[in-house]
GROMACS .gro file of C-alpha atoms in nm:
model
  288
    1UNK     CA    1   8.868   2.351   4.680
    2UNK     CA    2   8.727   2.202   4.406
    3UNK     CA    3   8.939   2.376   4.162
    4UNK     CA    4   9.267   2.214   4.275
    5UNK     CA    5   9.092   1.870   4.208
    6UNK     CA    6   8.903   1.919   3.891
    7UNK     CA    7   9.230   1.783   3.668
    8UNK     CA    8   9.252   1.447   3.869
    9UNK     CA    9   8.869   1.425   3.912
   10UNK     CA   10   8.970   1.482   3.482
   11UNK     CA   11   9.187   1.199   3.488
   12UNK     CA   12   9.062   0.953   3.672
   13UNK     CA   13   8.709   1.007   3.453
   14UNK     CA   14   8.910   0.937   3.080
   15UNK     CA   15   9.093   0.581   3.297
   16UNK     CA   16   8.717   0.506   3.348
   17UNK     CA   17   8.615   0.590   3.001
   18UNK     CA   18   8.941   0.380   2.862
   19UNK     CA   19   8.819   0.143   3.042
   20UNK     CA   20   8.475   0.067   3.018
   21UNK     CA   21   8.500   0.120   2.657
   22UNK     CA   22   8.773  -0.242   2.660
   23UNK     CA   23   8.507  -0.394   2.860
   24UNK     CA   24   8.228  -0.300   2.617
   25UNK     CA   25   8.447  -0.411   2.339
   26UNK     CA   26   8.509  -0.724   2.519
   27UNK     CA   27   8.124  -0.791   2.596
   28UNK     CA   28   8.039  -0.723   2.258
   29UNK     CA   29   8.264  -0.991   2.093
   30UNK     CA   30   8.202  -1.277   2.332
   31UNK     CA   31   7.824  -1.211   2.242
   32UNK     CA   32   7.908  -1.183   1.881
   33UNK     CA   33   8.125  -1.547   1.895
   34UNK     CA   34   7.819  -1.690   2.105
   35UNK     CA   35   7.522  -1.837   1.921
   36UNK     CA   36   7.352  -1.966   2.269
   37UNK     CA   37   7.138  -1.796   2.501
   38UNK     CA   38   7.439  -1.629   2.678
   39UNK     CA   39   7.479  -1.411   2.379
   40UNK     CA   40   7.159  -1.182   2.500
   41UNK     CA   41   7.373  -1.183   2.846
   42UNK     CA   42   7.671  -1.100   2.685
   43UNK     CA   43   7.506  -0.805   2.511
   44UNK     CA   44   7.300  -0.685   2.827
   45UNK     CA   45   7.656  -0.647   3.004
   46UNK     CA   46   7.819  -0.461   2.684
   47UNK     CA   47   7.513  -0.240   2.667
   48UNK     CA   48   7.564  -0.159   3.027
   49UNK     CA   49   7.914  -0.091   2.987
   50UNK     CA   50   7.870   0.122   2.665
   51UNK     CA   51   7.612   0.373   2.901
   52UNK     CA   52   7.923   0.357   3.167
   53UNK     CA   53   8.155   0.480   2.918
   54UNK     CA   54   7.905   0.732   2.781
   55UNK     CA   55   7.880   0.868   3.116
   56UNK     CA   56   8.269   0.905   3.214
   57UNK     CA   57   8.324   1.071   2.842
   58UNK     CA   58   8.047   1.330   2.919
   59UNK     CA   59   8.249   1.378   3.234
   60UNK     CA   60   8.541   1.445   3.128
   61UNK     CA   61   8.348   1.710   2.860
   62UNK     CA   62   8.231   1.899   3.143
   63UNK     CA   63   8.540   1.906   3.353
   64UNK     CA   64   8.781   2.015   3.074
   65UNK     CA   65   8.461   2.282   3.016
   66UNK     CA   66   8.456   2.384   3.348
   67UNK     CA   67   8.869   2.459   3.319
   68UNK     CA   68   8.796   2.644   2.992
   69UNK     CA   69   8.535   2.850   3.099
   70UNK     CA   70   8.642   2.937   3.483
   71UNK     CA   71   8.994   3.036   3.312
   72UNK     CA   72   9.206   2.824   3.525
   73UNK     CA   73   9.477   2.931   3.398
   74UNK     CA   74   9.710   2.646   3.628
   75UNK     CA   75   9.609   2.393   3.386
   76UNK     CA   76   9.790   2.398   3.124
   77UNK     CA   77   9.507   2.346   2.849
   78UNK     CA   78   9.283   2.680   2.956
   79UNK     CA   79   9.642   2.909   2.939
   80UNK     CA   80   9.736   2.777   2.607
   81UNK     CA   81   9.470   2.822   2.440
   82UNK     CA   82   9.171   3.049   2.645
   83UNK     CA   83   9.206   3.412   2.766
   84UNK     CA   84   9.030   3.695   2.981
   85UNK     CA   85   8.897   3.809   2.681
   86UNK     CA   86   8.760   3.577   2.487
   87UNK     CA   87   8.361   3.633   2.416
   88UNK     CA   88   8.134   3.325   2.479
   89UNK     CA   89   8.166   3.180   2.150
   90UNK     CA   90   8.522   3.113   2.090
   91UNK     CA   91   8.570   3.020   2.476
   92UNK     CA   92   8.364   2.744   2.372
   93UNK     CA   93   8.561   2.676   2.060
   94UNK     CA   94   8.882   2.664   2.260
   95UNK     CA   95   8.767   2.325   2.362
   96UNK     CA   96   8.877   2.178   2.026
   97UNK     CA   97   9.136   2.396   1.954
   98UNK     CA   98   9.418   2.122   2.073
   99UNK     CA   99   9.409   1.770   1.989
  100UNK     CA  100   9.324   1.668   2.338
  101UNK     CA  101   9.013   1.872   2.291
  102UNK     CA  102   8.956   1.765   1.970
  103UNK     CA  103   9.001   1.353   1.998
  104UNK     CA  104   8.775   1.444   2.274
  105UNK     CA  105   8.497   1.626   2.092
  106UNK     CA  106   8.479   1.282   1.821
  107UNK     CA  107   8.451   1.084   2.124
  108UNK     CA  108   8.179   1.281   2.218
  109UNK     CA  109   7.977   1.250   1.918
  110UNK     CA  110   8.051   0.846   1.909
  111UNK     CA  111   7.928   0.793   2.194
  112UNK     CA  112   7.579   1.012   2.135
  113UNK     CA  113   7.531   0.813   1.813
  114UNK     CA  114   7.664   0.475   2.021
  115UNK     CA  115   7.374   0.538   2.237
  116UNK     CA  116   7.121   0.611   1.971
  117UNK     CA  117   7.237   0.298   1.810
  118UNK     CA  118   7.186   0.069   2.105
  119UNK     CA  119   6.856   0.190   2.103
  120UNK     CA  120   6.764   0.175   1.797
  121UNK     CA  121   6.889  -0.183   1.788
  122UNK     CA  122   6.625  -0.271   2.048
  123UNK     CA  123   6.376  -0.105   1.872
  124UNK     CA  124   6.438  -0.286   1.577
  125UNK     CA  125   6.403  -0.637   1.817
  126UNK     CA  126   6.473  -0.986   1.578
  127UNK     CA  127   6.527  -0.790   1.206
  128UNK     CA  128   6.866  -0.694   1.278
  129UNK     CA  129   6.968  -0.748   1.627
  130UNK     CA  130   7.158  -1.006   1.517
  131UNK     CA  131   7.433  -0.709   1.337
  132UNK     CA  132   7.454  -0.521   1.696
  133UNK     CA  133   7.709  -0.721   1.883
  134UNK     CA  134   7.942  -0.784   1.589
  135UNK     CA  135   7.875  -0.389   1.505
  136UNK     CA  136   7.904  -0.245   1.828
  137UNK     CA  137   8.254  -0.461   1.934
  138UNK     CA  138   8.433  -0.271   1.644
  139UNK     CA  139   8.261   0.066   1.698
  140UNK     CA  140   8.360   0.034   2.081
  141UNK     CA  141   8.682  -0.071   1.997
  142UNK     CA  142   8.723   0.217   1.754
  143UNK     CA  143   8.619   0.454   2.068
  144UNK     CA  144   8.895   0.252   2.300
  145UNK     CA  145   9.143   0.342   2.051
  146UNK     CA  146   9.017   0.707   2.043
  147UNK     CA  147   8.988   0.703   2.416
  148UNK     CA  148   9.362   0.611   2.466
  149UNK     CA  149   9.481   0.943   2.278
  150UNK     CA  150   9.397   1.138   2.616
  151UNK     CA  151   9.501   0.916   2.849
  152UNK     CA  152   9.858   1.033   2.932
  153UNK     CA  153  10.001   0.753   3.151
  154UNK     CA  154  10.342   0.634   3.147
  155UNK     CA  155  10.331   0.258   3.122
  156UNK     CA  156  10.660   0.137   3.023
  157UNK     CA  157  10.988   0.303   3.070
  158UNK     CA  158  10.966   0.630   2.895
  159UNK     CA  159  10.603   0.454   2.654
  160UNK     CA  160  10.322   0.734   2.713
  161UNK     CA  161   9.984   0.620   2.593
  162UNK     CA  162   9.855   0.935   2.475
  163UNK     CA  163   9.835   1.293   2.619
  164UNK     CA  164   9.620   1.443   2.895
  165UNK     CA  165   9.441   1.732   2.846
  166UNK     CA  166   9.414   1.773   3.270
  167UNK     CA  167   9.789   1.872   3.293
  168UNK     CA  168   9.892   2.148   3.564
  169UNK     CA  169  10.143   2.411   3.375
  170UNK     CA  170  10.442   2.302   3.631
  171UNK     CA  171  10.371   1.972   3.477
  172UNK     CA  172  10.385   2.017   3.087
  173UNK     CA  173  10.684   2.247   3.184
  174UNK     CA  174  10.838   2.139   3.463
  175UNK     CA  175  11.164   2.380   3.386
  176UNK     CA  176  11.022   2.733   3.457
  177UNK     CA  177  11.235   2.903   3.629
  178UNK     CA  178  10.930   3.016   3.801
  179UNK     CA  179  10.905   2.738   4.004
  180UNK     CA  180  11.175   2.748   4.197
  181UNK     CA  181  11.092   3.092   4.348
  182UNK     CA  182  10.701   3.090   4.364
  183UNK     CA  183  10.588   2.720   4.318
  184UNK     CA  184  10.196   2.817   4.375
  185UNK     CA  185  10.235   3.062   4.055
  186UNK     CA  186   9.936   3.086   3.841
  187UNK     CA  187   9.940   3.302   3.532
  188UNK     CA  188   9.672   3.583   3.515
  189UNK     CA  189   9.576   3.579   3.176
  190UNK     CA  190   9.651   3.277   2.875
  191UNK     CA  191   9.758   3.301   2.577
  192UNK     CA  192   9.413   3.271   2.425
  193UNK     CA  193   9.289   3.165   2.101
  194UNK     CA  194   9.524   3.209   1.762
  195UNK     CA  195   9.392   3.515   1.593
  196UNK     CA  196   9.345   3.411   1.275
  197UNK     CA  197   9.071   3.164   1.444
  198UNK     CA  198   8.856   3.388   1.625
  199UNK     CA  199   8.568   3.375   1.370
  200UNK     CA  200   8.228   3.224   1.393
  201UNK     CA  201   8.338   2.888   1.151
  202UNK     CA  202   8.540   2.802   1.433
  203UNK     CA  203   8.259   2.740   1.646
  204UNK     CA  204   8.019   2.539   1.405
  205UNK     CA  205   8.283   2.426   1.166
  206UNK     CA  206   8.459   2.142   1.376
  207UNK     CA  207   8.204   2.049   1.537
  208UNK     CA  208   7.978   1.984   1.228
  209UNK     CA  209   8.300   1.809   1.062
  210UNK     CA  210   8.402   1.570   1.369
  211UNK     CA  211   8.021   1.479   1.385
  212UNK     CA  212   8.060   1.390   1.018
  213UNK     CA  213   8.386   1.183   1.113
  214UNK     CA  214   8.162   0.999   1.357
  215UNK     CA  215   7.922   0.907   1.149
  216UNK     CA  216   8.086   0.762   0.908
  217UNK     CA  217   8.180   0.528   1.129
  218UNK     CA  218   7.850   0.353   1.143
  219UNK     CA  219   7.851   0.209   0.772
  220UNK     CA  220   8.230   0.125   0.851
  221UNK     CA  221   8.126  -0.055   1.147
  222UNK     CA  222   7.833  -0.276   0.991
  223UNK     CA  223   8.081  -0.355   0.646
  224UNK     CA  224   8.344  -0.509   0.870
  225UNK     CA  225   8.016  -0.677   1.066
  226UNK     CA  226   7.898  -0.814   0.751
  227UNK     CA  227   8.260  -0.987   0.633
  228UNK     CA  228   8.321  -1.109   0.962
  229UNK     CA  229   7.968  -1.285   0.962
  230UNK     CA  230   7.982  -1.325   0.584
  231UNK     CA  231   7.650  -1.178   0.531
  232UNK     CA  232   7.720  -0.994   0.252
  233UNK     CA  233   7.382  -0.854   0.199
  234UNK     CA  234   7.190  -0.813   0.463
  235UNK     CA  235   7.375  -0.542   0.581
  236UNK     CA  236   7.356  -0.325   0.342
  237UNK     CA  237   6.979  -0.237   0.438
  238UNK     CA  238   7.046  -0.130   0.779
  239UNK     CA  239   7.397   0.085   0.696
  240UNK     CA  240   7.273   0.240   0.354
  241UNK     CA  241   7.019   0.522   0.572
  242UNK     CA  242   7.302   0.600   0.798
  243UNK     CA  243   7.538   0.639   0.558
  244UNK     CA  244   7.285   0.917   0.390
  245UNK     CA  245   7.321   1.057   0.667
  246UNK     CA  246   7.657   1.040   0.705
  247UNK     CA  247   7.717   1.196   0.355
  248UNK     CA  248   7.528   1.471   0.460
  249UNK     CA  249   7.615   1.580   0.775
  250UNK     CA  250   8.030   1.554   0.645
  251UNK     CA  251   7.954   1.691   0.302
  252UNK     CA  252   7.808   2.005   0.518
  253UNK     CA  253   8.157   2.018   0.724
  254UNK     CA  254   8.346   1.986   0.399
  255UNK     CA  255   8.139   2.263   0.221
  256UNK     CA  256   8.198   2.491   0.559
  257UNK     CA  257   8.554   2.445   0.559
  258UNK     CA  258   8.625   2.522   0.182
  259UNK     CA  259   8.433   2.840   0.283
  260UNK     CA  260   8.635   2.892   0.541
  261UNK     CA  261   8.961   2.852   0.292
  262UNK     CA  262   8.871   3.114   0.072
  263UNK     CA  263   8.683   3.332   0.274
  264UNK     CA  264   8.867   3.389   0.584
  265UNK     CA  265   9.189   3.249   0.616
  266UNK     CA  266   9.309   3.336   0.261
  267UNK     CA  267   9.468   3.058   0.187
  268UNK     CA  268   9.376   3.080  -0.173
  269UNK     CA  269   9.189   2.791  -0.214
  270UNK     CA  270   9.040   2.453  -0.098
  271UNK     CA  271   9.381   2.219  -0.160
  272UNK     CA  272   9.574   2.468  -0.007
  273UNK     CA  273   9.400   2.435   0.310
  274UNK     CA  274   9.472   2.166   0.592
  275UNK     CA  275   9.536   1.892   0.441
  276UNK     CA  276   9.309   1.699   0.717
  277UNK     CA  277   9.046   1.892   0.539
  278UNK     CA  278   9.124   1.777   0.190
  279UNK     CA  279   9.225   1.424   0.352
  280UNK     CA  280   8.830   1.380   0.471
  281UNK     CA  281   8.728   1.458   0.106
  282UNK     CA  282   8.801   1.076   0.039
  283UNK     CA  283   8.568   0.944   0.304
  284UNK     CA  284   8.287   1.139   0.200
  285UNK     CA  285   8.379   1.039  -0.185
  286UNK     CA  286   8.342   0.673  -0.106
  287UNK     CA  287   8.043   0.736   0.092
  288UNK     CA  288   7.858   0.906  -0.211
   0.00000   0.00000   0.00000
């Protein structure tokens, strides 16, 4: 059955992703350091790699989906934080409940806006092609990086790069004393979302917010491209509409989660709230 393979299908999809993403990084600089005609090589193999690792992320999306929403309740992701009787909505918002899910969801909007960029990049031909290959090595590093988070392999000794969101329960707790008498043992319901965030901001409000994280790391991308080519002014024509954008979109997250703070959790106000949500009020700050 499928079922029984959908966590290493998982796996073997966010290696890929890990991947491709150090070989679109790598692409991406060599064409960058390269001033000769291999430079439009260079980038035609980094551009290729960058639609590989776009791929493999969107796979592993719809597998960990797939366990969500089939409540597969062996893995350990679905019966910690899904349930029989979830509606529609927050099943869907269980997928960024954990910080698998959630690592995952910002890789998922980096590489929509990676692809959009590429694009636009080409559509733009000779007036600022020449910022892609410097950009796009440190925003494809930045997704390596982000990539590694869900990785869970064991590389040296007892060193685990990252956590796996594909886990089977009698691996994330291998003690049970279940297993010893019924090794096949599947629970029958999970433990399903935390109460206090079964409400509708939990299904736009993270989303909206990591898409705002994303973005902002388009102007971040072309500042460090400018220093490291030392065109300090240039750049500033191409980053400035994105980062409009970017202001935007995570001044809109902000604005829903301060909401959220007073309206729903009670927490009594905005600074007494996560402080990941008062820590992404800097960002936007230096954005505006």
């Amino acid at each position: 059955m499928l079922r029984a393979y959908l966590g290493q299908i998982g796996h073997i999809l966010v290696i890929l992703a890990f991947v491709s993403s150090l070989i679109a990084t790598y692409t991406y600089y060599i064409s960058a350091k390269d001033s000769s005609k291999d430079s439009d090589f260079w980038r035609s193999v980094a551009r290729k790699s960058f639609f590989l690792h776009t791929f493999f992320v969107i796979g592993v999306v719809l597998v960990l989906f797939s366990i969500i929403f089939n409540k597969y309740f062996e893995y350990h992701y679905a019966w910690d934080n899904a349930s029989l009787s979830l509606p529609l909505g927050y099943a869907i918002s269980c997928f960024w409940q954990d910080q698998e899910g959630s690592f995952l969801l910002w890789m998922f909007w980096n590489v929509v806006l990676g692809v959009i960029l590429i694009f636009w990049f080409r559509a733009k031909k000779k007036s600022f092609l020449h910022f892609e290959s410097p950009m796009m090595a440190i925003f494809s590093a930045v997704q390596a990086f982000l990539t590694s988070m869900i990785v869970g392999a064991v590389l040296f000794g007892d060193f685990k790069l990252g956590s796996s969101p594909f886990l089977l329960l009698k691996e994330s707790m291998p003690n049970l004393p279940i297993w010893a008498t019924n090794p096949d043992f599947v629970p029958k319901d999970g433990n399903g979302l935390n109460p206090l965030l079964q409400n509708y901001w939990m299904v736009i409000h993270p989303p909206t917010l990591f898409l705002g994280f994303a973005t902002t790391l388009i102007p971040f991308a072309f500042a460090l491209a400018a220093l490291w080519k030392k065109d300090y002014s240039d750049w500033t024509k191409v980053a400035l509409p994105w980062s409009l954008v970017s202001g935007v979109i995570l001044g809109t997250g902000i604005m829903m989660g301060a909401i959220w703070a007073y309206e729903t959790l009670n927490f009594g106000s905005y600074w007494s709230w996560d402080p990941v949500e008062n820590a992404v009020y800097v960002p936007w700050l230096v954005l505006v």
